[in-house]
């Protein structure tokens, strides 16, 4: 997930017919340029749905609140770079907060897989996508104008699909088995526009999901080969030793993330 941050836009920028994105001021090795907070609307911005308010930053939250009356706040998953500012934004706007995890809901019910939400004159479908975390969800928007009938719908992917690099899985909350299933579900949505929580938008969800699947299979092969070299099996292997063997050239700033990914892969190979 490591990358060099780029310059931060001064305000919300378009991200399709129904979405604008406001980049939070929290760049870093695990957040890339920062958290993408999305402003969704079907009425030209007369009112909005905010997805992932991001960090507890006064200027960022004020800009989200000023983008239009906020009807609803949605959370893609529990991590603090997505949720930290939610309570303050809810207090400032009166909007309810909904997430798959009840612990992050404020005034609203937990999100359900397949649920259809209507707010800001926009219909949003909830898709459960566990793997990065157990509570990860994606949001499907209506097709952009000009898209063919029944064509792909833009998808807000949270950290399940990133604009650059690959996402981190940290067991026990993160599960490679769940994640591989999620990637297959996302690939089946076709060449949909991808609106990720970190990094730039991508044009083809099917292509990137298949590439993620291939990458995960390649990493599993590397883990299996490392276990052979170490003379161990997945049940007895230590995360540190396997990380040294597979991620020997990883930048120290993301070493912990590499260890988390190795742990997730060992859990998978153990049948967990």
C-alpha positions in Angstrom: 0.0 0.0 0.0 3.1 2.2 0.0 3.3 5.1 -2.5 4.5 8.7 -2.6 1.7 11.2 -1.9 0.7 13.7 -4.6 -0.4 17.3 -4.1 -3.8 17.7 -2.4 -6.7 19.3 -4.4 -8.1 22.5 -2.9 -11.7 21.2 -2.8 -14.0 18.4 -4.0 -13.4 17.2 -7.5 -15.8 15.3 -9.8 -15.6 11.5 -9.7 -18.4 10.7 -12.1 -22.0 11.9 -12.6 -23.1 11.3 -9.0 -19.9 11.6 -7.0 -17.3 14.2 -6.0 -14.3 13.4 -3.9 -12.6 15.4 -1.2 -9.1 14.2 -0.2 -8.4 14.2 3.5 -5.1 15.6 4.8 -3.8 12.2 6.1 -1.3 10.9 3.6 1.1 8.1 4.5 2.4 4.7 3.7 -0.9 3.0 4.5 -3.2 5.8 3.2 -1.4 6.8 0.0 -2.4 10.4 -0.8 -5.0 10.3 2.0 -8.6 9.1 2.6 -11.0 9.8 -0.3 -14.2 11.2 1.3 -17.0 10.9 -1.2 -19.9 13.3 -1.7 -22.8 11.5 -3.5 -25.8 13.2 -4.9 -28.6 12.7 -7.4 -29.8 16.3 -7.3 -26.7 18.2 -8.5 -25.4 18.7 -4.9 -28.6 20.3 -3.4 -28.0 17.6 -0.7 -25.4 14.9 -0.3 -24.5 11.5 1.1 -21.0 11.5 2.7 -19.0 8.2 2.4 -16.0 7.8 4.8 -15.7 11.2 6.6 -12.0 10.3 7.3 -9.9 11.7 10.1 -10.9 14.1 12.8 -9.7 17.2 11.0 -11.7 20.4 11.5 -11.1 21.8 8.0 -11.8 18.6 6.2 -15.0 18.0 8.1 -16.1 21.6 7.7 -15.6 21.3 3.9 -17.7 18.1 3.9 -20.5 19.8 5.9 -20.4 22.8 3.5 -20.8 20.7 0.4 -24.6 20.7 0.8 -27.0 19.5 3.5 -25.8 16.1 4.5 -28.7 13.6 4.5 -26.7 10.5 5.4 -23.1 9.4 6.4 -21.9 5.9 5.3 -18.9 4.0 6.3 -17.1 1.4 4.2 -15.3 -0.3 7.1 -14.2 0.3 10.7 -10.6 1.6 10.3 -10.0 5.0 11.9 -8.8 6.7 8.8 -12.4 6.2 7.5 -14.4 6.6 10.7 -12.6 9.0 13.1 -14.5 12.1 11.9 -17.9 10.5 11.6 -19.3 11.5 15.0 -18.2 15.1 14.7 -19.7 15.3 11.2 -22.9 13.8 12.4 -23.1 16.3 15.3 -22.5 19.2 12.9 -25.0 18.1 10.3 -27.7 16.1 12.2 -27.1 13.2 9.7 -27.2 9.6 10.9 -24.2 7.3 10.4 -24.7 3.8 9.0 -22.0 1.1 8.8 -22.1 -2.7 8.7 -20.6 -2.8 12.2 -23.2 -1.5 14.7 -20.4 0.0 16.8 -20.0 2.7 14.2 -23.7 3.5 13.7 -25.1 6.7 15.1 -28.8 7.1 14.9 -29.2 4.5 12.2 -29.4 0.8 11.7 -26.4 -1.4 10.5 -26.1 -1.8 6.8 -27.3 -5.1 5.3 -26.0 -6.9 2.3 -28.2 -6.2 -0.7 -30.0 -3.3 0.9 -31.0 -0.3 -1.2 -30.6 3.1 0.3 -32.3 6.2 -1.0 -30.9 9.7 0.0 -30.0 12.9 -1.7 -32.3 11.8 -4.6 -29.9 8.9 -5.2 -30.3 5.1 -5.0 -27.3 3.3 -3.5 -27.0 -0.5 -3.2 -25.0 -2.1 -0.4 -22.7 -5.0 -1.2 -21.0 -6.9 1.6 -17.4 -7.4 0.7 -15.5 -9.0 3.7 -11.8 -9.7 3.5 -9.9 -6.5 4.2 -12.0 -6.4 7.4 -15.0 -8.5 8.4 -17.3 -5.4 8.1 -16.1 -4.1 4.7 -18.8 -3.1 2.3 -18.9 -1.5 -1.2 -21.6 0.9 -2.5 -23.0 0.6 -6.1 -24.3 3.8 -7.7 -26.6 4.3 -10.6 -25.0 4.1 -14.1 -23.5 7.3 -15.4 -25.5 9.0 -18.2 -24.7 7.4 -21.6 -24.0 4.0 -20.1 -25.8 1.2 -21.9 -29.0 -0.2 -20.3 -27.9 -2.8 -17.7 -24.3 -1.6 -18.0 -21.8 -1.4 -15.2 -22.5 0.8 -12.2 -19.8 2.9 -10.5 -18.6 1.1 -7.3 -17.2 2.7 -4.2 -14.8 0.0 -3.0 -13.4 1.4 0.3 -10.1 -0.4 0.9 -11.2 -3.6 -0.8 -9.8 -2.2 -4.1 -7.3 0.6 -4.1 -6.4 3.1 -6.7 -2.7 2.0 -6.4 -1.1 -1.1 -4.9 -2.9 -3.8 -3.0 -4.8 -3.8 0.2 -3.6 -5.3 3.5 -5.3 -8.1 5.3 -4.8 -8.4 9.0 -6.2 -11.5 10.7 -8.3 -12.3 12.5 -10.5 -9.4 11.3 -9.0 -9.7 7.8 -9.5 -13.0 6.0 -7.8 -14.1 2.8 -10.5 -16.7 2.2 -13.2 -14.1 2.5 -11.2 -11.7 0.4 -10.7 -14.1 -2.5 -14.5 -14.7 -2.6 -15.1 -11.0 -2.5 -12.7 -10.4 -5.5 -14.6 -13.0 -7.5 -17.9 -11.2 -6.7 -16.5 -7.9 -7.7 -15.0 -9.3 -10.9 -18.5 -10.5 -11.9 -19.7 -6.9 -11.8 -17.9 -6.3 -15.1 -15.9 -3.2 -16.3 -17.4 -0.9 -13.7 -15.8 2.4 -12.7 -13.9 2.0 -9.4 -14.0 4.8 -6.8 -11.5 3.6 -4.1 -11.0 5.0 -0.6 -7.3 5.6 -1.4 -5.6 6.5 -4.7 -7.1 7.5 -8.0 -10.3 6.2 -9.7 -9.9 3.2 -12.0 -11.8 2.4 -15.2 -12.4 -1.3 -15.0 -13.4 -3.2 -11.8 -13.4 -6.6 -13.5 -9.8 -6.1 -14.7 -8.4 -4.9 -11.4 -10.2 -7.6 -9.4 -8.8 -10.3 -11.6 -5.4 -8.8 -11.3 -5.8 -8.8 -7.5 -6.7 -12.4 -7.6 -3.7 -13.3 -9.7 -1.5 -11.3 -7.3 -2.8 -13.2 -4.3 -2.3 -16.5 -6.0 1.3 -15.5 -6.8 1.9 -14.6 -3.2 0.5 -17.9 -2.0 2.9 -19.7 -4.3 5.8 -17.6 -2.9 4.7 -18.5 0.6 4.5 -22.2 -0.2 8.0 -22.0 -1.8 9.3 -20.2 1.3 7.9 -22.9 3.6 9.7 -25.5 1.6 13.0 -23.6 1.8 12.5 -23.1 5.6 11.7 -26.8 6.0 8.4 -25.9 7.7 4.7 -26.3 7.1 2.1 -23.5 7.5 1.1 -24.7 11.0 4.6 -24.3 12.5 5.9 -21.4 10.4 6.7 -18.1 12.1 5.4 -15.0 10.5 8.7 -13.1 10.9 10.7 -15.8 9.2 8.3 -16.2 6.3 8.2 -12.4 5.8 12.0 -12.2 5.7 11.9 -14.9 3.0 9.1 -13.4 0.8 9.3 -9.7 1.5 13.1 -9.3 2.0 13.2 -6.0 0.1 10.1 -4.4 1.6 10.4 -0.8 2.8 10.6 -0.6 6.6 7.6 1.7 6.7 5.3 -1.1 5.5 7.0 -4.0 7.1 4.2 -4.4 9.6 1.7 -4.5 6.7 3.8 -7.3 5.0 3.7 -9.3 8.2 0.0 -8.9 8.4 -0.4 -10.2 4.8 1.9 -13.2 5.6 -0.2 -14.0 8.7 -3.4 -13.9 6.6 -1.8 -16.2 4.0 -0.6 -18.7 6.6 -4.1 -18.7 8.2 -5.5 -19.5 4.7 -3.1 -22.3 4.1 -4.0 -23.7 7.6 -7.6 -23.9 6.4 -8.6 -21.0 8.7 
